[in-house]
């Protein structure tokens, strides 16, 4: 019998990982990585840092699109996973009850408003949203779904039908019938839809991830009130904002909301195991799972699985023990205070905004116009943001992202384990990068154009 070893497999690989991805997974993505110089051979990760083959350390301001709130390769989550594996647990009996799912469900329910009493586990964020769409329809007996323009809820067909960004939806139609959108922040438009009393649910992110759009004052509270008045379920998508990202465990706490449906995912398992959940009111659950015949009306083979549950339990414990939620609020404030003055310093900076460690900087053509900026934006809207992201990575060893297609917004969603020095370093590097980028050397602009293909 030959021994199987991941370490040996890794040691014996002949190609760079980017080459191997290009051959077997996605050649276009590999091309983009090479062109913009993001084609590092990554060898290790811990907390808020990644190391490449050369031994250089990178600050991770991207956090795996928000799945590493407790830090990459968190040793305590790993121990829980190893322990769960060693226990040979009777998971996924399927027609039977295993021990860990109700323990995690109980911990989640204990951390949410009284209205939330049931948990349906999934394996991703988009599946949690799909569950909300299906259960919302069945519970209300209504077909329509309203969501917000520029919203993002995942890329499977149901979630995509609620997506407010054409670049994700075009080429994949027809989408599901019965979906419409209202501008984020527009209560009149929402009321016009809801007063028809045929809308099953209003699906909204408390802070929109694409663009990092904060809700106008009073918007979410009034949206909830409108939902209650017209018999529509209020569904707050916390897939990205949940688990401390905005300085509260769930972002809806900032406005004292009591949603009927809350999809969560990403950081729930500490970034180790695919996981998601739909947190919901008893009323919704009981309207759908209303008889023996309907006892398994929705589900998925791997959800819930014991490893995801073990990681979820350990993650909630870690968020508490390390006080990561208040840390997110504190370091988010620091990041905002350090970067807000950039609006005054640089005419290309239009806005700096954020809530906890969900942060963004927006660029715009200066008043009076600037030819170089206009040329760049004419090549492609939002390109200036790439002119920031590329040198941040290459010169300052900071991994960040543009906050969406066609918008000049750079976004930061680091692991909540970042420290004061990291935040200060990022703010300094950003300042230096903007100062340089205003001169827009042609080579950087070209790189940015290529990078614009990266989500
Ligand atoms: C708000 C929101 N909802 C849903 C999703 C989809 O989650 P997943 O990528 O796990 O399917 C995302 C992913 O970025 C998200 O940000």
Short mmCIF file of C-alpha atoms and ligand atoms in Angstrom, two decimals:
data_model
loop_
_atom_site.label_atom_id
_atom_site.label_comp_id
_atom_site.label_asym_id
_atom_site.label_seq_id
_atom_site.Cartn_x
_atom_site.Cartn_y
_atom_site.Cartn_z
CA UNK A 1 0.00 0.00 0.00
CA UNK A 2 1.34 3.45 -0.87
CA UNK A 3 1.12 6.23 1.68
CA UNK A 4 -1.01 9.22 0.75
CA UNK A 5 0.46 12.57 1.72
CA UNK A 6 -0.75 16.05 0.79
CA UNK A 7 2.66 17.47 1.77
CA UNK A 8 4.40 15.14 -0.68
CA UNK A 9 1.92 15.96 -3.40
CA UNK A 10 2.58 19.64 -2.87
CA UNK A 11 6.35 19.15 -2.81
CA UNK A 12 6.29 17.16 -6.04
CA UNK A 13 4.25 19.55 -8.18
CA UNK A 14 6.15 20.83 -11.19
CA UNK A 15 4.11 23.74 -12.43
CA UNK A 16 3.32 27.00 -10.72
CA UNK A 17 -0.14 26.97 -9.18
CA UNK A 18 -1.28 29.69 -11.58
CA UNK A 19 -0.19 27.53 -14.55
CA UNK A 20 -1.99 24.53 -13.10
CA UNK A 21 -5.17 26.59 -12.59
CA UNK A 22 -4.87 27.82 -16.15
CA UNK A 23 -4.69 24.28 -17.50
CA UNK A 24 -7.37 22.68 -15.40
CA UNK A 25 -9.69 25.26 -13.89
CA UNK A 26 -9.82 28.64 -15.65
CA UNK A 27 -7.32 29.79 -18.28
CA UNK A 28 -8.77 33.31 -18.51
CA UNK A 29 -8.50 33.85 -14.79
CA UNK A 30 -4.87 32.65 -14.84
CA UNK A 31 -4.15 35.12 -17.66
CA UNK A 32 -5.57 37.99 -15.66
CA UNK A 33 -3.53 37.05 -12.59
CA UNK A 34 -0.35 37.05 -14.69
CA UNK A 35 -1.09 40.32 -16.43
CA UNK A 36 -1.74 42.28 -13.27
CA UNK A 37 1.07 40.65 -11.35
CA UNK A 38 -1.18 38.88 -8.86
CA UNK A 39 0.32 35.52 -9.91
CA UNK A 40 2.07 34.82 -6.64
CA UNK A 41 2.85 31.28 -5.54
CA UNK A 42 1.14 31.35 -2.15
CA UNK A 43 2.67 29.09 0.45
CA UNK A 44 1.16 29.93 3.81
CA UNK A 45 -1.56 31.94 5.52
CA UNK A 46 -2.23 32.93 9.09
CA UNK A 47 -4.53 35.51 10.64
CA UNK A 48 -4.61 38.54 8.36
CA UNK A 49 -1.51 37.59 6.35
CA UNK A 50 -0.48 35.55 3.35
CA UNK A 51 3.08 34.56 2.46
CA UNK A 52 4.40 33.93 -1.03
CA UNK A 53 7.19 31.61 -2.14
CA UNK A 54 9.76 34.38 -1.85
CA UNK A 55 8.89 34.71 1.83
CA UNK A 56 7.16 38.08 1.40
CA UNK A 57 4.25 38.77 3.72
CA UNK A 58 1.02 40.32 2.37
CA UNK A 59 -1.66 42.04 4.39
CA UNK A 60 -5.02 40.52 3.48
CA UNK A 61 -7.59 43.32 3.21
CA UNK A 62 -9.86 41.03 1.18
CA UNK A 63 -10.37 38.28 3.77
CA UNK A 64 -11.39 35.67 1.19
CA UNK A 65 -14.40 37.86 0.22
CA UNK A 66 -15.30 38.03 3.90
CA UNK A 67 -15.02 34.41 5.00
CA UNK A 68 -12.06 34.79 7.36
CA UNK A 69 -13.46 37.01 10.11
CA UNK A 70 -11.68 34.93 12.79
CA UNK A 71 -8.43 34.99 10.80
CA UNK A 72 -7.00 32.54 8.30
CA UNK A 73 -6.03 29.11 9.65
CA UNK A 74 -7.27 29.93 13.10
CA UNK A 75 -5.65 27.32 15.36
CA UNK A 76 -8.62 27.03 17.72
CA UNK A 77 -11.10 26.35 14.92
CA UNK A 78 -8.66 23.81 13.52
CA UNK A 79 -8.44 22.04 16.92
CA UNK A 80 -12.23 21.79 17.05
CA UNK A 81 -12.23 20.26 13.57
CA UNK A 82 -9.50 17.77 14.44
CA UNK A 83 -11.37 16.86 17.61
CA UNK A 84 -14.61 16.39 15.69
CA UNK A 85 -12.81 14.14 13.18
CA UNK A 86 -11.25 12.08 15.94
CA UNK A 87 -14.61 11.57 17.63
CA UNK A 88 -15.92 9.62 14.62
CA UNK A 89 -19.23 11.41 15.02
CA UNK A 90 -22.45 9.94 13.66
CA UNK A 91 -23.02 12.88 11.31
CA UNK A 92 -25.42 13.06 8.36
CA UNK A 93 -27.46 10.04 9.39
CA UNK A 94 -29.98 11.69 7.09
CA UNK A 95 -33.01 9.82 8.43
CA UNK A 96 -32.01 10.46 12.01
CA UNK A 97 -30.85 13.28 14.28
CA UNK A 98 -27.14 13.91 14.83
CA UNK A 99 -25.85 15.92 17.81
CA UNK A 100 -24.00 18.99 16.53
CA UNK A 101 -26.58 20.74 14.27
CA UNK A 102 -29.03 21.56 17.08
CA UNK A 103 -26.15 22.75 19.26
CA UNK A 104 -25.09 25.26 16.60
CA UNK A 105 -28.72 26.19 15.86
CA UNK A 106 -29.23 26.91 19.56
CA UNK A 107 -26.12 29.14 19.69
CA UNK A 108 -27.28 31.07 16.63
CA UNK A 109 -30.81 31.52 17.98
CA UNK A 110 -29.39 32.71 21.32
CA UNK A 111 -27.56 35.50 19.49
CA UNK A 112 -30.50 36.82 17.45
CA UNK A 113 -33.74 38.72 18.29
CA UNK A 114 -36.64 36.75 19.82
CA UNK A 115 -38.39 36.58 16.46
CA UNK A 116 -35.73 34.15 15.13
CA UNK A 117 -36.49 30.65 16.42
CA UNK A 118 -35.51 28.19 13.69
CA UNK A 119 -32.41 27.44 11.63
CA UNK A 120 -32.15 25.69 8.29
CA UNK A 121 -28.56 24.85 7.40
CA UNK A 122 -27.10 25.07 3.90
CA UNK A 123 -23.60 24.86 2.46
CA UNK A 124 -23.21 28.38 1.06
CA UNK A 125 -24.61 31.88 1.08
CA UNK A 126 -26.47 31.56 -2.17
CA UNK A 127 -28.17 28.39 -0.93
CA UNK A 128 -29.28 30.22 2.20
CA UNK A 129 -30.81 32.90 -0.05
CA UNK A 130 -32.44 30.24 -2.25
CA UNK A 131 -33.98 28.77 0.90
CA UNK A 132 -35.32 32.22 1.84
CA UNK A 133 -36.89 32.60 -1.62
CA UNK A 134 -38.52 29.18 -1.58
CA UNK A 135 -39.69 29.25 2.02
CA UNK A 136 -40.82 32.85 1.69
CA UNK A 137 -43.01 31.95 -1.26
CA UNK A 138 -44.48 28.88 0.38
CA UNK A 139 -45.06 30.59 3.74
CA UNK A 140 -46.93 33.55 2.26
CA UNK A 141 -48.57 31.86 -0.71
CA UNK A 142 -47.24 34.78 -2.78
CA UNK A 143 -44.87 34.56 -5.73
CA UNK A 144 -43.23 37.96 -6.04
CA UNK A 145 -39.81 38.90 -4.67
CA UNK A 146 -38.54 42.47 -4.38
CA UNK A 147 -34.86 43.25 -3.93
CA UNK A 148 -32.67 46.35 -4.09
CA UNK A 149 -30.84 47.66 -7.15
CA UNK A 150 -27.10 46.88 -6.96
CA UNK A 151 -27.81 44.13 -4.44
CA UNK A 152 -25.79 40.93 -4.46
CA UNK A 153 -27.21 37.70 -3.08
CA UNK A 154 -25.27 34.94 -4.86
CA UNK A 155 -24.97 33.49 -8.32
CA UNK A 156 -27.33 30.50 -8.48
CA UNK A 157 -30.42 31.13 -10.56
CA UNK A 158 -32.85 32.14 -7.81
CA UNK A 159 -30.40 34.45 -6.04
CA UNK A 160 -29.29 35.76 -9.42
CA UNK A 161 -32.88 36.69 -10.23
CA UNK A 162 -32.71 39.06 -7.25
CA UNK A 163 -29.31 40.40 -8.32
CA UNK A 164 -29.20 44.10 -9.05
CA UNK A 165 -26.11 44.12 -11.28
CA UNK A 166 -26.48 43.47 -15.00
CA UNK A 167 -22.90 42.21 -15.38
CA UNK A 168 -23.85 39.16 -13.34
CA UNK A 169 -27.22 38.48 -14.93
CA UNK A 170 -26.74 39.10 -18.65
CA UNK A 171 -26.11 35.93 -20.69
CA UNK A 172 -27.78 33.75 -18.04
CA UNK A 173 -31.43 34.51 -18.67
CA UNK A 174 -34.25 34.01 -18.61
CA UNK A 175 -34.24 34.62 -14.89
CA UNK A 176 -37.07 33.51 -12.61
CA UNK A 177 -40.40 35.29 -13.05
CA UNK A 178 -41.86 37.47 -10.31
CA UNK A 179 -38.69 39.36 -9.35
CA UNK A 180 -38.43 43.15 -9.31
CA UNK A 181 -36.06 45.73 -7.94
CA UNK A 182 -36.34 49.06 -6.21
CA UNK A 183 -33.56 51.62 -5.66
CA UNK A 184 -31.70 51.02 -2.36
CA UNK A 185 -32.91 53.69 0.06
CA UNK A 186 -36.13 54.54 -1.80
CA UNK A 187 -39.07 53.87 0.54
CA UNK A 188 -41.70 55.24 -1.86
CA UNK A 189 -40.65 52.78 -4.56
CA UNK A 190 -40.71 49.96 -2.01
CA UNK A 191 -44.16 50.93 -0.78
CA UNK A 192 -45.47 51.06 -4.35
CA UNK A 193 -44.42 47.42 -4.78
CA UNK A 194 -45.52 46.15 -1.39
CA UNK A 195 -48.94 47.77 -1.35
CA UNK A 196 -49.99 45.40 -4.13
CA UNK A 197 -49.97 42.77 -1.35
CA UNK A 198 -48.53 40.08 -3.61
CA UNK A 199 -44.88 40.28 -2.54
CA UNK A 200 -43.59 37.27 -0.59
CA UNK A 201 -40.37 38.85 0.60
CA UNK A 202 -38.25 41.95 0.42
CA UNK A 203 -34.62 40.86 0.21
CA UNK A 204 -32.01 43.43 1.19
CA UNK A 205 -28.42 43.66 2.40
CA UNK A 206 -28.14 45.98 5.42
CA UNK A 207 -25.00 47.43 3.84
CA UNK A 208 -24.63 46.63 0.17
CA UNK A 209 -21.42 44.73 -0.47
CA UNK A 210 -21.08 45.89 -4.07
CA UNK A 211 -20.03 49.51 -3.63
CA UNK A 212 -20.28 49.37 0.19
CA UNK A 213 -23.49 51.41 0.19
CA UNK A 214 -24.73 52.33 3.65
CA UNK A 215 -28.49 52.65 4.12
CA UNK A 216 -29.87 56.18 4.48
CA UNK A 217 -31.04 56.97 8.05
CA UNK A 218 -34.40 55.36 8.81
CA UNK A 219 -34.47 53.29 5.62
CA UNK A 220 -34.23 49.78 7.04
CA UNK A 221 -36.52 50.47 10.02
CA UNK A 222 -39.19 51.88 7.70
CA UNK A 223 -38.69 49.08 5.18
CA UNK A 224 -39.36 46.60 7.97
CA UNK A 225 -42.46 48.51 8.97
CA UNK A 226 -43.75 48.51 5.38
CA UNK A 227 -43.14 44.78 5.14
CA UNK A 228 -45.16 44.16 8.29
CA UNK A 229 -47.97 46.42 7.08
CA UNK A 230 -48.37 44.68 3.73
CA UNK A 231 -47.76 41.07 4.82
CA UNK A 232 -44.34 40.78 3.18
CA UNK A 233 -41.50 38.91 4.88
CA UNK A 234 -38.49 41.08 5.71
CA UNK A 235 -35.33 39.23 4.65
CA UNK A 236 -32.01 40.77 5.68
CA UNK A 237 -29.05 39.15 3.90
CA UNK A 238 -26.22 38.97 6.43
CA UNK A 239 -24.00 36.68 4.36
CA UNK A 240 -21.27 39.32 4.13
CA UNK A 241 -22.18 41.62 7.02
CA UNK A 242 -22.67 38.89 9.63
CA UNK A 243 -20.39 37.63 12.38
CA UNK A 244 -18.84 40.90 13.43
CA UNK A 245 -17.99 42.44 10.08
CA UNK A 246 -19.74 45.76 10.80
CA UNK A 247 -18.90 46.04 14.50
CA UNK A 248 -22.03 44.20 15.68
CA UNK A 249 -22.51 40.45 15.52
CA UNK A 250 -25.20 41.08 12.88
CA UNK A 251 -25.48 44.38 11.04
CA UNK A 252 -29.26 44.55 11.62
CA UNK A 253 -28.48 45.23 15.30
CA UNK A 254 -27.33 48.75 14.34
CA UNK A 255 -30.96 49.63 13.59
CA UNK A 256 -32.72 47.33 16.09
CA UNK A 257 -34.33 45.31 13.28
CA UNK A 258 -36.24 42.07 13.74
CA UNK A 259 -36.19 40.37 10.34
CA UNK A 260 -38.27 37.29 9.52
CA UNK A 261 -35.52 35.71 7.42
CA UNK A 262 -31.74 36.06 7.74
CA UNK A 263 -29.40 34.22 5.34
CA UNK A 264 -25.87 33.84 6.76
CA UNK A 265 -22.75 31.98 5.55
CA UNK A 266 -19.12 32.93 4.81
CA UNK A 267 -17.38 33.40 8.18
CA UNK A 268 -19.70 31.09 10.14
CA UNK A 269 -17.23 28.22 9.80
CA UNK A 270 -14.10 30.30 10.31
CA UNK A 271 -13.35 29.89 6.62
CA UNK A 272 -12.61 26.18 6.89
CA UNK A 273 -15.75 24.39 5.74
CA UNK A 274 -18.51 25.43 3.33
CA UNK A 275 -21.49 26.45 5.42
CA UNK A 276 -24.60 28.60 5.38
CA UNK A 277 -27.84 28.93 7.26
CA UNK A 278 -31.22 30.54 6.99
CA UNK A 279 -32.26 31.94 10.36
CA UNK A 280 -36.02 32.43 10.48
CA UNK A 281 -39.12 33.02 12.50
CA UNK A 282 -41.16 30.12 13.80
CA UNK A 283 -44.13 31.44 11.83
CA UNK A 284 -42.32 31.09 8.51
CA UNK A 285 -41.00 27.66 9.37
CA UNK A 286 -44.32 26.34 10.57
CA UNK A 287 -46.14 27.62 7.52
CA UNK A 288 -43.84 25.58 5.27
CA UNK A 289 -43.00 22.50 7.31
CA UNK A 290 -46.64 22.14 8.34
CA UNK A 291 -47.26 18.40 8.26
CA UNK A 292 -45.50 15.03 8.39
CA UNK A 293 -45.68 14.99 4.63
CA UNK A 294 -43.89 18.34 4.47
CA UNK A 295 -41.29 17.58 7.12
CA UNK A 296 -38.41 17.52 4.60
CA UNK A 297 -39.68 20.08 2.10
CA UNK A 298 -36.28 21.69 1.62
CA UNK A 299 -32.71 20.55 2.29
CA UNK A 300 -29.43 19.40 0.82
CA UNK A 301 -27.33 16.26 1.34
CA UNK A 302 -24.31 17.90 2.97
CA UNK A 303 -26.28 20.40 5.02
CA UNK A 304 -25.88 20.19 7.90
CA UNK A 305 -22.62 18.24 8.16
CA UNK A 306 -20.71 17.69 11.35
CA UNK A 307 -17.49 19.45 10.29
CA UNK A 308 -19.33 22.63 9.32
CA UNK A 309 -21.22 22.47 12.60
CA UNK A 310 -18.07 21.90 14.68
CA UNK A 311 -16.35 24.80 12.91
CA UNK A 312 -19.44 26.97 13.41
CA UNK A 313 -19.58 26.28 17.14
CA UNK A 314 -15.86 26.99 17.49
CA UNK A 315 -16.19 30.20 15.44
CA UNK A 316 -18.96 31.65 17.60
CA UNK A 317 -16.87 30.79 20.66
CA UNK A 318 -13.82 32.43 19.09
CA UNK A 319 -15.72 35.62 18.22
CA UNK A 320 -16.77 35.86 21.90
CA UNK A 321 -13.46 34.86 23.48
CA UNK A 322 -11.28 37.13 21.38
CA UNK A 323 -13.87 39.94 21.49
CA UNK A 324 -13.61 40.22 17.73
CA UNK A 325 -16.91 42.05 17.29
CA UNK A 326 -15.91 45.02 19.44
CA UNK A 327 -12.45 44.85 17.86
CA UNK A 328 -14.09 45.23 14.45
CA UNK A 329 -15.94 48.34 15.69
CA UNK A 330 -12.78 49.82 17.23
CA UNK A 331 -10.43 49.15 14.32
CA UNK A 332 -13.11 50.12 11.82
CA UNK A 333 -13.36 53.51 13.55
CA UNK A 334 -9.59 53.86 13.41
CA UNK A 335 -9.48 52.98 9.72
CA UNK A 336 -12.24 55.48 9.00
CA UNK A 337 -10.57 58.25 11.00
CA UNK A 338 -7.21 57.68 9.30
CA UNK A 339 -8.63 57.58 5.78
CA UNK A 340 -11.50 60.10 5.92
CA UNK A 341 -9.08 63.06 5.60
CA UNK A 342 -8.09 61.74 2.15
CA UNK A 343 -11.30 63.35 0.89
CA UNK A 344 -9.80 66.73 1.74
CA UNK A 345 -6.26 65.90 0.66
CA UNK A 346 -6.97 64.54 -2.82
CA UNK A 347 -9.39 65.95 -5.35
CA UNK A 348 -9.92 62.48 -6.85
CA UNK A 349 -11.29 61.08 -3.56
CA UNK A 350 -15.04 61.61 -3.37
CA UNK A 351 -15.92 59.64 -0.26
CA UNK A 352 -14.65 57.35 2.47
CA UNK A 353 -17.28 55.27 4.25
CA UNK A 354 -17.66 52.20 6.37
CA UNK A 355 -19.24 50.38 9.25
CA UNK A 356 -16.87 48.37 11.43
CA UNK A 357 -14.37 46.64 9.19
CA UNK A 358 -16.52 46.95 6.08
CA UNK A 359 -14.74 49.94 4.57
CA UNK A 360 -14.55 51.69 1.18
CA UNK A 361 -13.03 54.64 -0.62
CA UNK A 362 -14.71 56.10 -3.69
CA UNK A 363 -12.97 58.04 -6.44
CA UNK A 364 -14.46 60.54 -8.88
CA UNK A 365 -13.32 63.03 -11.46
CA UNK A 366 -12.33 66.19 -9.63
CA UNK A 367 -14.49 69.30 -9.91
CA UNK A 368 -13.30 71.26 -12.89
CA UNK A 369 -12.22 68.02 -14.57
CA UNK A 370 -8.94 66.26 -14.97
CA UNK A 371 -8.03 64.96 -18.39
CA UNK A 372 -6.11 61.89 -17.26
CA UNK A 373 -8.95 60.77 -15.00
CA UNK A 374 -11.52 61.27 -17.75
CA UNK A 375 -9.41 59.35 -20.28
CA UNK A 376 -9.10 56.45 -17.91
CA UNK A 377 -12.78 56.37 -17.07
CA UNK A 378 -13.61 56.55 -20.76
CA UNK A 379 -11.60 53.34 -21.29
CA UNK A 380 -13.76 51.71 -18.68
CA UNK A 381 -15.92 53.07 -15.87
CA UNK A 382 -14.40 52.47 -12.47
CA UNK A 383 -10.90 51.97 -13.82
CA UNK A 384 -9.30 54.40 -11.41
CA UNK A 385 -9.97 51.95 -8.58
CA UNK A 386 -7.77 49.37 -10.34
CA UNK A 387 -5.02 51.97 -10.56
CA UNK A 388 -5.08 51.85 -6.76
CA UNK A 389 -5.56 48.12 -6.18
CA UNK A 390 -2.69 47.02 -8.45
CA UNK A 391 0.11 49.09 -6.85
CA UNK A 392 -1.28 48.42 -3.37
CA UNK A 393 -0.57 44.77 -4.10
CA UNK A 394 2.66 45.03 -6.04
CA UNK A 395 4.39 47.81 -4.15
CA UNK A 396 2.87 47.64 -0.69
CA UNK A 397 1.98 43.93 -0.47
CA UNK A 398 -1.64 44.52 0.36
CA UNK A 399 -4.39 42.37 -1.13
CA UNK A 400 -7.57 44.39 -1.73
CA UNK A 401 -10.37 44.56 -4.29
CA UNK A 402 -12.48 46.84 -6.40
CA UNK A 403 -15.97 46.87 -4.88
CA UNK A 404 -17.89 46.05 -8.06
CA UNK A 405 -18.02 46.38 -11.84
CA UNK A 406 -17.88 49.84 -13.32
CA UNK A 407 -17.54 51.69 -10.03
CA UNK A 408 -14.44 53.49 -8.81
CA UNK A 409 -14.63 52.09 -5.29
CA UNK A 410 -11.89 50.18 -3.45
CA UNK A 411 -13.10 48.00 -0.61
CA UNK A 412 -11.53 46.57 2.53
CA UNK A 413 -12.94 43.57 4.42
CA UNK A 414 -9.94 42.18 6.31
CA UNK A 415 -10.03 39.43 8.92
CA UNK A 416 -11.20 41.00 12.19
CA UNK A 417 -7.88 39.94 13.71
CA UNK A 418 -5.99 42.81 12.04
CA UNK A 419 -4.25 45.06 14.53
CA UNK A 420 -3.59 48.80 14.86
CA UNK A 421 -0.29 48.52 12.99
CA UNK A 422 -2.00 46.82 10.04
CA UNK A 423 -4.65 49.51 9.85
CA UNK A 424 -2.04 52.27 10.06
CA UNK A 425 0.10 50.57 7.43
CA UNK A 426 -2.86 50.24 5.08
CA UNK A 427 -3.86 53.88 5.53
CA UNK A 428 -0.28 55.03 4.84
CA UNK A 429 0.08 52.82 1.78
CA UNK A 430 -3.25 54.03 0.44
CA UNK A 431 -2.23 57.66 0.83
CA UNK A 432 1.07 57.05 -1.00
CA UNK A 433 -0.68 55.09 -3.76
CA UNK A 434 -3.32 57.74 -4.41
CA UNK A 435 -0.65 60.46 -4.48
CA UNK A 436 1.24 58.53 -7.15
CA UNK A 437 -1.82 57.34 -9.08
CA UNK A 438 -2.98 60.89 -9.72
CA UNK A 439 -0.13 61.10 -12.22
CA UNK A 440 -1.42 57.91 -13.85
CA UNK A 441 1.56 56.45 -15.64
CA UNK A 442 0.41 54.75 -18.82
CA UNK A 443 1.72 51.33 -17.79
CA UNK A 444 -0.38 51.35 -14.63
CA UNK A 445 -3.45 52.38 -16.58
CA UNK A 446 -2.92 49.47 -18.98
CA UNK A 447 -2.55 47.04 -16.13
CA UNK A 448 -5.68 48.43 -14.57
CA UNK A 449 -7.60 47.82 -17.75
CA UNK A 450 -6.68 44.15 -17.61
CA UNK A 451 -7.42 43.98 -13.94
CA UNK A 452 -10.89 45.35 -14.55
CA UNK A 453 -11.88 41.85 -15.56
CA UNK A 454 -11.34 40.64 -12.00
CA UNK A 455 -14.34 40.63 -9.71
C1 LIG B 1 -24.66 39.59 0.63
C2 LIG B 1 -24.32 38.28 -0.01
N1 LIG B 1 -25.28 37.36 -0.15
C3 LIG B 1 -25.02 36.16 -0.71
C4 LIG B 1 -23.76 35.85 -1.16
C5 LIG B 1 -23.50 34.52 -1.79
O1 LIG B 1 -22.75 33.72 -0.94
P1 LIG B 1 -21.91 32.50 -1.52
O2 LIG B 1 -20.78 33.08 -2.30
O3 LIG B 1 -21.46 31.73 -0.29
O4 LIG B 1 -22.84 31.70 -2.35
C6 LIG B 1 -22.73 36.78 -1.03
C7 LIG B 1 -21.37 36.48 -1.52
O5 LIG B 1 -20.53 37.30 -1.69
C8 LIG B 1 -23.01 38.02 -0.43
O6 LIG B 1 -22.07 38.96 -0.30
#
